[in-house]
XYZ file of C-alpha atoms in Angstrom:
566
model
C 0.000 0.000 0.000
C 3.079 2.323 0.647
C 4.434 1.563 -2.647
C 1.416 2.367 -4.273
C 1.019 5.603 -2.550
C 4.523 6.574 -2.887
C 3.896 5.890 -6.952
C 0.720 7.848 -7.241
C 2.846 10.886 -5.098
C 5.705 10.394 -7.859
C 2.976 10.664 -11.049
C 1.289 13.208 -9.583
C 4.242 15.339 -9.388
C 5.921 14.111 -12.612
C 3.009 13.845 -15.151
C 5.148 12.255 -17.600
C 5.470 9.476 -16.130
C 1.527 8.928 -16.836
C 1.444 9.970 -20.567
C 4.458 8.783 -21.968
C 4.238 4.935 -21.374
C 0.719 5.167 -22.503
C 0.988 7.103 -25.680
C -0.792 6.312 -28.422
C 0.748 6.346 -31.957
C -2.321 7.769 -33.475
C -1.620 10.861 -31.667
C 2.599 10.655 -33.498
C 0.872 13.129 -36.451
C -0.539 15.323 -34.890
C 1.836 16.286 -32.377
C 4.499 16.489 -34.883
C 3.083 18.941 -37.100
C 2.508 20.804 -33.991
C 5.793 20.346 -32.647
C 6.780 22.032 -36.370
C 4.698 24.842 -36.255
C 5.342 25.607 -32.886
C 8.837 25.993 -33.427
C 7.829 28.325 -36.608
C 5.957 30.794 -34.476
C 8.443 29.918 -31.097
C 11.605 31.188 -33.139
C 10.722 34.533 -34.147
C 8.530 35.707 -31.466
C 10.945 34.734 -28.809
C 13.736 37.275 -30.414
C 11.106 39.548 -30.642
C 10.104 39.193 -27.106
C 13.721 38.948 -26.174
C 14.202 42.737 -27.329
C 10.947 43.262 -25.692
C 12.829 42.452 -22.458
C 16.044 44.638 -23.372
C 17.260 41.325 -24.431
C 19.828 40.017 -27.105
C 17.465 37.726 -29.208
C 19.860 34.784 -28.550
C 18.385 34.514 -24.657
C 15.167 34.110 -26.234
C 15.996 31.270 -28.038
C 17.666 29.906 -25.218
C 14.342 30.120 -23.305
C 12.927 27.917 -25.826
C 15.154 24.477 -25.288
C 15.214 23.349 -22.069
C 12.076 24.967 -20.300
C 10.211 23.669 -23.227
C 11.364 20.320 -22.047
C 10.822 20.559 -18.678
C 7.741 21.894 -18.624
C 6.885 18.550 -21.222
C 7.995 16.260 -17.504
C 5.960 18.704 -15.198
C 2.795 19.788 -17.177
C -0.616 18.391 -17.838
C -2.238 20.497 -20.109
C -1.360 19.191 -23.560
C -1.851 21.946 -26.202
C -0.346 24.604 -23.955
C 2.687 26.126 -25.643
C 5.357 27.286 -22.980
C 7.545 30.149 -23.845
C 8.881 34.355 -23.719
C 5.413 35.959 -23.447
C 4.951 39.832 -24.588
C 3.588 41.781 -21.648
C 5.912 39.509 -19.402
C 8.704 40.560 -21.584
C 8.242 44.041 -20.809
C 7.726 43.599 -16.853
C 11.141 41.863 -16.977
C 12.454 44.711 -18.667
C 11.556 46.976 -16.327
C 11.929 45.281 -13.062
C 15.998 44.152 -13.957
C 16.435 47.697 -15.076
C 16.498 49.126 -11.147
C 19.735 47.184 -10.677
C 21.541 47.569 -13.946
C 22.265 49.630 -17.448
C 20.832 48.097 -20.312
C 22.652 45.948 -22.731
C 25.088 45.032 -20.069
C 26.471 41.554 -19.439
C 25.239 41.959 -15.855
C 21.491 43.203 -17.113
C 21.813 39.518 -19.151
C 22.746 38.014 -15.843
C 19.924 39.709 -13.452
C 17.204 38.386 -16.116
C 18.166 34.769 -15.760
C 18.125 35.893 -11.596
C 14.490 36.649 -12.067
C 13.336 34.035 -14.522
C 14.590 31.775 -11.017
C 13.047 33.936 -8.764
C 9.827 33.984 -10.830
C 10.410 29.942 -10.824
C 10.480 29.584 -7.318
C 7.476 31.890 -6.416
C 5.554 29.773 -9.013
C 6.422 26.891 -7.170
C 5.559 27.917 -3.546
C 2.373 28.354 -4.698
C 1.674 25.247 -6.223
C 3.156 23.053 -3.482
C 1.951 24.676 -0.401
C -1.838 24.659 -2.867
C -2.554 28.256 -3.090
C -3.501 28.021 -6.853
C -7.168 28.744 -5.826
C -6.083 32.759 -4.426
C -5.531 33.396 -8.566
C -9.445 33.176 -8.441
C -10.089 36.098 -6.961
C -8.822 38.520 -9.670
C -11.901 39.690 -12.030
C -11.717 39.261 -15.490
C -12.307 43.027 -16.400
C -9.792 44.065 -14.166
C -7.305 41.469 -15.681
C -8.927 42.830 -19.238
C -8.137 46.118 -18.147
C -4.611 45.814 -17.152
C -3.903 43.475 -20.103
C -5.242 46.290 -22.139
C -2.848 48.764 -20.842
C -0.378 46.148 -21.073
C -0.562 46.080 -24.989
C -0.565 49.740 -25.762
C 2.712 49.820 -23.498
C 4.208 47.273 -25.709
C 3.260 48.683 -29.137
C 4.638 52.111 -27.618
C 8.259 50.733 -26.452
C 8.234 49.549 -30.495
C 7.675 52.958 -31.493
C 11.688 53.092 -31.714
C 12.810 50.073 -33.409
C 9.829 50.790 -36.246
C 11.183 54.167 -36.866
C 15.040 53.478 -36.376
C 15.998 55.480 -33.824
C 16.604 55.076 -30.046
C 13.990 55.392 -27.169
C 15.123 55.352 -23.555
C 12.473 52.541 -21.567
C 9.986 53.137 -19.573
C 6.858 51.648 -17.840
C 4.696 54.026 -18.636
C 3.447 54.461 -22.537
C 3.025 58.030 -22.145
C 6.471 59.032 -21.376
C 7.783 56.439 -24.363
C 5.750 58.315 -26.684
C 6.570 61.613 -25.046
C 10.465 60.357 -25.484
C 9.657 59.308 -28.947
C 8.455 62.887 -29.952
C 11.653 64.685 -29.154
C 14.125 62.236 -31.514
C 11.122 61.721 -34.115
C 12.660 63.987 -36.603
C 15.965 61.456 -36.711
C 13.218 58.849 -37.976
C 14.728 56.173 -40.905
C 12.362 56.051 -43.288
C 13.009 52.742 -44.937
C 12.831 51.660 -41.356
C 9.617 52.525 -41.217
C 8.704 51.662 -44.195
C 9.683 48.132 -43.946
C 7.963 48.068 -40.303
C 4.837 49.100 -41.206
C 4.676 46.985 -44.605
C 5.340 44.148 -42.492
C 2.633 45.051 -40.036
C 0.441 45.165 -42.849
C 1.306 41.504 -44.064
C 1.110 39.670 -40.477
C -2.784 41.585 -40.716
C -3.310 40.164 -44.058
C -1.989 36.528 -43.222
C -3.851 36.755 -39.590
C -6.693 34.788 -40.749
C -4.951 31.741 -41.837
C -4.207 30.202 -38.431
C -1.900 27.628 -39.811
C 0.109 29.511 -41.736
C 3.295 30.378 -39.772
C 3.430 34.287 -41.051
C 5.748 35.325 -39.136
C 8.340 33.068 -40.161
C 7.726 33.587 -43.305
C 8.158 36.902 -42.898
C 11.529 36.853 -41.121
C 13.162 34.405 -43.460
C 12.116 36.585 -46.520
C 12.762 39.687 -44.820
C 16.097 38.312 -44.175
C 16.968 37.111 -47.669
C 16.179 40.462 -48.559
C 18.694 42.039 -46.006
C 21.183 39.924 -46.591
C 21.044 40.560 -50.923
C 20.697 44.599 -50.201
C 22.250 44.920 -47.450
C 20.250 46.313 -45.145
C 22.651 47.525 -42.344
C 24.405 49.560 -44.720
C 21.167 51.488 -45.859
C 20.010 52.136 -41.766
C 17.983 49.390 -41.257
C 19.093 47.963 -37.808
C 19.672 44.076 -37.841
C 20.508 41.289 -35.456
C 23.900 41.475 -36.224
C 25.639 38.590 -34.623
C 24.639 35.786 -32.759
C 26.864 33.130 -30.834
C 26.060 29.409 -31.862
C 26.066 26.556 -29.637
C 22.809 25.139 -26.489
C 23.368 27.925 -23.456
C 25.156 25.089 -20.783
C 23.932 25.377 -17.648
C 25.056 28.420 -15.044
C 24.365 29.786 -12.123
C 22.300 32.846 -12.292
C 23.958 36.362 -9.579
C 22.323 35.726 -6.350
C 22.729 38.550 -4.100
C 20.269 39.705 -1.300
C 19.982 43.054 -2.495
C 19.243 42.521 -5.821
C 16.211 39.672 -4.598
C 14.837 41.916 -2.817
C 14.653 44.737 -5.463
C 13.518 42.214 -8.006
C 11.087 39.633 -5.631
C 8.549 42.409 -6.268
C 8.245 41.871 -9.946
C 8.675 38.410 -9.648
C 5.037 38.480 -7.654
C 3.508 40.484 -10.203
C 4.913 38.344 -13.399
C 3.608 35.316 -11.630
C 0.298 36.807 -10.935
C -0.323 37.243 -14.839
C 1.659 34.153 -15.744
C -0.574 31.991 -13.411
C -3.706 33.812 -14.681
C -3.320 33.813 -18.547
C -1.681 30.122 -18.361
C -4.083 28.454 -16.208
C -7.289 30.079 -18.213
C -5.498 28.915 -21.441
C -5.076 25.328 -19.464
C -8.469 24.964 -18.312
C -10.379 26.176 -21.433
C -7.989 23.202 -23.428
C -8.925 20.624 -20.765
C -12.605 21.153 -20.982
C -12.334 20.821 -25.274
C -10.805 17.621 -25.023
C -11.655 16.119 -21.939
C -8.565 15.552 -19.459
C -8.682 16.697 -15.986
C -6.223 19.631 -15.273
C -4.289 19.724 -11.537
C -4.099 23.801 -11.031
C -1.262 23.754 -8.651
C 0.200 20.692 -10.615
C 0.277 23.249 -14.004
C 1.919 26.467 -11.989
C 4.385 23.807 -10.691
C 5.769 22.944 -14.084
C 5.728 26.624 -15.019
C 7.905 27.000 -11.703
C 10.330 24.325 -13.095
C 10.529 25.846 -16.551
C 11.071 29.306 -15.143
C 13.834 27.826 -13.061
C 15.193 26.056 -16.019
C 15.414 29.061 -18.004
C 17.370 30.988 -14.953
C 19.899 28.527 -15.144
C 20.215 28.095 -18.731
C 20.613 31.510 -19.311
C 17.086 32.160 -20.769
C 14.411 34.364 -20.172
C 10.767 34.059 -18.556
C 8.690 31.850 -20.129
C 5.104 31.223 -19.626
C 1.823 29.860 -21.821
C 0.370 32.336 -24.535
C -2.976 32.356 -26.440
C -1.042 32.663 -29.946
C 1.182 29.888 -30.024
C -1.216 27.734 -27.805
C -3.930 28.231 -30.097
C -2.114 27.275 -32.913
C -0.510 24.591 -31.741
C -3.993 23.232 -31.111
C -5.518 24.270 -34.464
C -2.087 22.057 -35.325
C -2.864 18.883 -34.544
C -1.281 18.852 -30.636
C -2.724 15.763 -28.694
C 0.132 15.510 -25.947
C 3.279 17.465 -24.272
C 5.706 15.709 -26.951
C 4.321 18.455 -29.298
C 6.141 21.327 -27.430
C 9.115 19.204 -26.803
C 9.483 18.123 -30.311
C 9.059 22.509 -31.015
C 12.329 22.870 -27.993
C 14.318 19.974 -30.365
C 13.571 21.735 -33.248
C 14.935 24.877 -32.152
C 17.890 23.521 -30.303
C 19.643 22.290 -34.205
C 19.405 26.046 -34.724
C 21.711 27.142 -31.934
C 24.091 24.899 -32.925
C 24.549 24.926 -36.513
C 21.967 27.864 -37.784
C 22.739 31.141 -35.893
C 24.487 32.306 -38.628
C 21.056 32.765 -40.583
C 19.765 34.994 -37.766
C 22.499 37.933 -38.691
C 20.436 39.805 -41.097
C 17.034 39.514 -39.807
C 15.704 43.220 -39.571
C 14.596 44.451 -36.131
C 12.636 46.555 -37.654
C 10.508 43.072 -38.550
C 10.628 41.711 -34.886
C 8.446 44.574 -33.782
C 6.338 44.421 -36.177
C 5.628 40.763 -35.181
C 5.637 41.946 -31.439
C 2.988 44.675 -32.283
C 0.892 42.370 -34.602
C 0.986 39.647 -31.375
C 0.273 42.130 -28.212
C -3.090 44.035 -30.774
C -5.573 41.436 -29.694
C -4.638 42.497 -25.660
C -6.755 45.317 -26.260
C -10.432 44.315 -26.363
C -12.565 46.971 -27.522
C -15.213 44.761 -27.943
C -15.449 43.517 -24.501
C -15.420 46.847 -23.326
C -18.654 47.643 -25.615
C -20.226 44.313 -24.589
C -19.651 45.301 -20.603
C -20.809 48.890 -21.515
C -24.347 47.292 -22.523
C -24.917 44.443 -20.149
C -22.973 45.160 -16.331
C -22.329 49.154 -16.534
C -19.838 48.445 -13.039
C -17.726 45.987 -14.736
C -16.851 48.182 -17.233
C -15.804 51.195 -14.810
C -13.465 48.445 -12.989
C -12.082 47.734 -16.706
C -11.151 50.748 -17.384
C -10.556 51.810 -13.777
C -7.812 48.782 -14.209
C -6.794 50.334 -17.611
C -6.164 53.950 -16.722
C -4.557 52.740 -13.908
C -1.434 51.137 -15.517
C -1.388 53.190 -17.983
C -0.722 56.162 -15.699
C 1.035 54.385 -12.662
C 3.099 51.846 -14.804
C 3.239 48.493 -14.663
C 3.905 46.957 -11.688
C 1.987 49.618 -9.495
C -0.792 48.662 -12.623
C -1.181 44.879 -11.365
C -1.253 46.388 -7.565
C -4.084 48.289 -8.814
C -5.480 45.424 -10.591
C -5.030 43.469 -7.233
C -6.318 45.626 -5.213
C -9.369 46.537 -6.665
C -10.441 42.894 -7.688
C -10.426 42.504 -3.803
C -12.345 45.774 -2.926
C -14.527 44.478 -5.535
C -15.212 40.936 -3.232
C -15.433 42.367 -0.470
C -17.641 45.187 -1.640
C -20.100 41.954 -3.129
C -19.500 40.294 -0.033
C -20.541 43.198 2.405
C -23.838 44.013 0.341
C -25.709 40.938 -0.878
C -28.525 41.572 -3.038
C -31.838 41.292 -0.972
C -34.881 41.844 -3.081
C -38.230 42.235 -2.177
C -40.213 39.430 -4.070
C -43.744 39.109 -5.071
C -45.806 36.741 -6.943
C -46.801 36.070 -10.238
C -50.661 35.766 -10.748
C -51.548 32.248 -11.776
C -48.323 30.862 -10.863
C -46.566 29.470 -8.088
C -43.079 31.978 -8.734
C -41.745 34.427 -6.899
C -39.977 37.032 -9.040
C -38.347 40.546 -8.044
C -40.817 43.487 -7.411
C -38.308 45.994 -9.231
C -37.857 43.759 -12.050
C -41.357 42.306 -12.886
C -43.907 45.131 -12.148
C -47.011 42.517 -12.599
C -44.819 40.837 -9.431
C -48.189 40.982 -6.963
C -47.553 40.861 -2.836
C -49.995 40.476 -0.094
C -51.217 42.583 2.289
C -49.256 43.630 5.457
C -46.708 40.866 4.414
C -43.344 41.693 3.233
C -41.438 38.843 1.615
C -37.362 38.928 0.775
C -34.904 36.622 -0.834
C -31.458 36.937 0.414
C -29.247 36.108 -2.896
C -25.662 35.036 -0.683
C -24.750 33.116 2.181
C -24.977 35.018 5.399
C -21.580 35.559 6.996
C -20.389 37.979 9.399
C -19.277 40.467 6.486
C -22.702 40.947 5.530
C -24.747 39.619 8.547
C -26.553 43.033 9.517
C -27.904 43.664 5.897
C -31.101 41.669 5.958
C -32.021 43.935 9.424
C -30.700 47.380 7.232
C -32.987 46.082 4.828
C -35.968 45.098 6.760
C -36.274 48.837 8.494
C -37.560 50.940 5.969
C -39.639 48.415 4.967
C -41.256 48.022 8.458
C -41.561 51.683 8.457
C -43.612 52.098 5.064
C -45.573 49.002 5.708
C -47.744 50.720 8.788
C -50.078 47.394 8.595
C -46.841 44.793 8.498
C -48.155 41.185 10.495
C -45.962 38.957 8.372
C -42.373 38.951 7.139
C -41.203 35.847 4.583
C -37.391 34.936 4.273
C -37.155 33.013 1.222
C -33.569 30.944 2.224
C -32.788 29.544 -1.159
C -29.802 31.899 -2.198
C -28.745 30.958 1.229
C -26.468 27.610 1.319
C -24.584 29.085 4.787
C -25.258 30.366 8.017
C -22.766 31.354 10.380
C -22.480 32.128 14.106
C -22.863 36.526 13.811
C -25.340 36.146 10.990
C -27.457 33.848 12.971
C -27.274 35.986 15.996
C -28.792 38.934 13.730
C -31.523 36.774 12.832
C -32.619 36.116 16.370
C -32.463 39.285 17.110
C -34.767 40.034 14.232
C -36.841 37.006 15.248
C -36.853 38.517 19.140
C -37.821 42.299 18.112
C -41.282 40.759 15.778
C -42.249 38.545 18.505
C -42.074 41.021 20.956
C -44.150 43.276 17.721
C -46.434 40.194 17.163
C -45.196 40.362 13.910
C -44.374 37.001 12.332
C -41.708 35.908 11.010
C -41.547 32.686 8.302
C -39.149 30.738 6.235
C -39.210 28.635 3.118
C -36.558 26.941 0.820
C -34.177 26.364 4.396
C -31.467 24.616 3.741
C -30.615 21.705 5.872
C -26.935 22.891 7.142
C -28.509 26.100 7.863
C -31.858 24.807 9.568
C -29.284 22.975 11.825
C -27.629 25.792 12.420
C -30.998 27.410 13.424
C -32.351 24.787 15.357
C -28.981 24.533 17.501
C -28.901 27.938 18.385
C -32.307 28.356 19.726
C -33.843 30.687 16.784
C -36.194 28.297 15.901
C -37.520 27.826 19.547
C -38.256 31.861 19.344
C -40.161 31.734 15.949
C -41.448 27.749 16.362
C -41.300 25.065 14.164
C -44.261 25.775 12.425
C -42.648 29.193 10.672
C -40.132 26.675 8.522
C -41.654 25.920 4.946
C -40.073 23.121 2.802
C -41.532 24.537 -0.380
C -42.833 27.636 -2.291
C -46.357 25.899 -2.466
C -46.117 25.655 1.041
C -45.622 29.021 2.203
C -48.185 30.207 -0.254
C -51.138 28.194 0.906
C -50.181 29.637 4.504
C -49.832 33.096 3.030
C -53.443 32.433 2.304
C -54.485 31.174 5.338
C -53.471 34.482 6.623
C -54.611 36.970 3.919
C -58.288 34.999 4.510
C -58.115 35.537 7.871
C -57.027 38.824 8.294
């Protein structure tokens, strides 16, 4: 029995363990052509991410070998694709920037420090099971700050598209603002060639299988390397060094953690969130059960991976996953046959990277981080939840104005005001019935909605806890002070699926003040855990057993009773 435990701890842990000796040869295809196109999109979009991140595009292929691997040992979710990631790109920028000059060899170094450090916060999470606290971020605040997120990385490209230098920021306005005072040194066959390539990867969008933007780079490339693009001010690669990063340890000083653990917690917050809503939509498609703490685990292992392989941050993204599942993926071998695809290209290829424009990177980062903003969600909140659309765009103005990391503090922050704010003030309508039928529907919302005389009847819509305890009595009181001929007030229970000690206490006091009124007091649709809470602590003995109601029908054959008699 020990054995078998210990095995099922071992699986658990290391999922591929479970898929591997059980794979199924039908699946060989699919996951192959995956693997392929993967490592078509991976390629590209990782040096593009790479200078996203202040990076030389070399780290970002390095970030696409071995954490692709590892994550293929630790992950479940088989049609996520694991890798540099836009808006992460940019936090990393930022946050290694405190501690060191750009384009430095130590700048290099502190990136790899907080890929690890971004690693080993995933992984706290997962194993001490905190997965579930990712839950209580909205999506319109994340659609917000995502939002704000891809207008700051189409503004930090505003540079490499026009050929000229922009000092980086964390804040779009002050990118543009910097980009306005060296406009006039613009190259205009820079721009040119960034904006025509813009215009393609929009063209090509619709075809999902299509890898455009390698396409794009390798002709883009042949086309630098015949004119010669670098003599004509078109910034390129330049050179890359060949050969698999080998593994190193990344700087580890106390000072510099503790500058950098700060955007290590905010990376992870949006890693976790994107990845695991990527996961879990997958899972659902095609039926596999996905372990959330299991899945930011693996991402914890990759991360570390890429610190000490000299990498970047990787996490899941929407484009590559979803076309790696439009692909043909069935399994994780399709993201480790995209890391063995790439790794051939370190070794023996680097020398095709030399001429690649930069100018074509950004375009490809700009064409990627578009979707991020979602005017159409905004529009669709406008018309049916007015409040979620303030928190989107409180979310959105937020970054924008305070920068990023202050941004996902904001986005934090008010996600939990907005709980708490929910939590505090339950919605408690005043219900009436529907002539001819047996429903109870909301007075405000059905105006045919028909009540009784001198009886008042409310549906709590939340569990009762000590948050919001006191709001059935706040809403009771004006009530009893409108209704001068009030005998009879109905709780209807069945939004209520919890009862604790403070909220109970409220309700005896409610029960206490009616008796001593003669006003009764009734319930219907009581759940069991909360009649037993009742009955224990001695509200039922002050309102008797005859005021519980199992059913709707019930209450409203009593009802009645009462009406008939006055």
């Amino acid at each position: 029995m020990l054995r078998l435990r210990h095995g099922l701890a071992v699986r658990r842990w290391f999922p591929v363990l479970e898929w591997l000796p059980s794979y199924r040869r039908a699946d060989l295809a699919g996951d192959v052509m995956a693997g392929l196109t993967g490592a078509a999109i991976l390629v590209p979009q990782s040096m593009a991410y790479a200078q996203i991140a202040q990076l030389p595009p070399v780290v970002g292929l390095y970030a696409s070998v071995v954490p692709l691997l590892v994550y293929a040992i630790f992950g479940r979710s088989r049609q996520l694709s694991v890798g540099p990631l836009a808006s992460i790109s940019i936090l990393s920028a930022v946050g290694v920037a405190k501690l060191a000059p750009t384009g430095t060899a130590r700048f290099v170094a502190l990136a790899a420090t907080l890929a690890l450090l971004v690693g080993i916060v995933h992984i706290s999470i997962g194993v001490l099971r905190l997965g579930f606290v990712m839950r209580f971020l909205s999506e319109p605040v994340m659609t917000g700050f995502l939002a704000a997120v891809g207008i700051l990385l189409m503004a930090t490209q505003l540079g490499p598209l026009t050929g000229v230098s922009v000092p980086n920021s964390s804040r779009a306005y002050e990118i543009v603002a910097d980009w306005f005072d060296v406009a006039d040194g613009t190259s205009v066959a820079t721009l040119v060639l960034g904006i025509s390539c813009i215009a393609a990867l929009l063209a090509l969008r619709r075809h999902r299988r299509f890898p455009s933007a390698l396409t794009l780079v390798i002709a883009a490339t042949a086309v630098s390397a015949i004119a010669d693009f670098s003599t004509h001010g078109i910034a390129v690669v330049g050179s890359v060094p060949s050969g698999l990063a080998g593994p190193e340890a990344p700087l580890w000083h106390w000072h510099d953690v503790g500058v950098l653990l700060p955007t290590a917690f905010a990376i992870t917050l949006i890693s976790v969130l994107e990845s695991l809503a990527l996961g879990r939509e997958y899972a659902d498609v095609h039926g596999y059960e996905l372990d959330t703490n299991q899945e930011i685990v693996a991402l914890g292992a990759s991360n570390v991976a890429a610190g000490f392989f000299q990498g970047m941050i990787v996490t899941g993204a929407i484009t590559r996953s979803s076309i790696l599942e439009a692909a043909g993926a069935r399994s994780q071998l399709s993201g480790a046959l995209s890391a063995l695809v790439v790794a051939p290209l370190l070794l023996f290829g680097t020398g095709l990277f030399r001429d690649i424009p930069i100018a074509v990177l950004s375009a490809i980062v700009v064409v990627a981080v578009m979707p991020f903003v979602k005017v159409g969600e905004a529009r669709r909140l406008w018309r049916v939840q007015r409040a979620d659309f303030w928190v989107l765009m409180l979310s959105f103005v937020g970054t924008l104005a305070l920068g990023l990391e202050l941004g996902v503090l904001v986005a934090v922050v008010v996600s939990i005001v907005i709980i708490v704010y929910r939590v505090t003030r339950p919605h408690i309508p005043e219900i009436g019935r529907i002539p001819g039928t047996d429903y109870f529907l909301e007075l405000g919302r059905h105006p045919d909605a028909r009540t009784y005389p001198g009886i008042v009847i409310l549906r709590p819509d939340a569990s009762l806890y000590f948050t919001n305890a006191e709001t059935v009595g706040a809403r009771l009181r004006p009530l009893e002070s409108r209704r001068t001929d009030l005998h009879t007030v109905v709780l209807d229970a069945s939004g209520v699926d919890h009862l604790d000690a403070t909220a109970d206490h409220e309700l005896r006091k409610i029960a206490t003040r009616y008796r001593e009124r003669d006003i009764g007091l009734i319930l219907v649709n009581v759940a069991d855990g909360v009649r037993a809470v009742l009955d224990a602590s001695g509200f039922t003995d002050i309102v008797g057993p005859d005021a519980f109601f199992a059913t709707d029908a019930d209450a409203i054959a009593h009802l009645e009773r009462v009406r008939r008699t006055g």
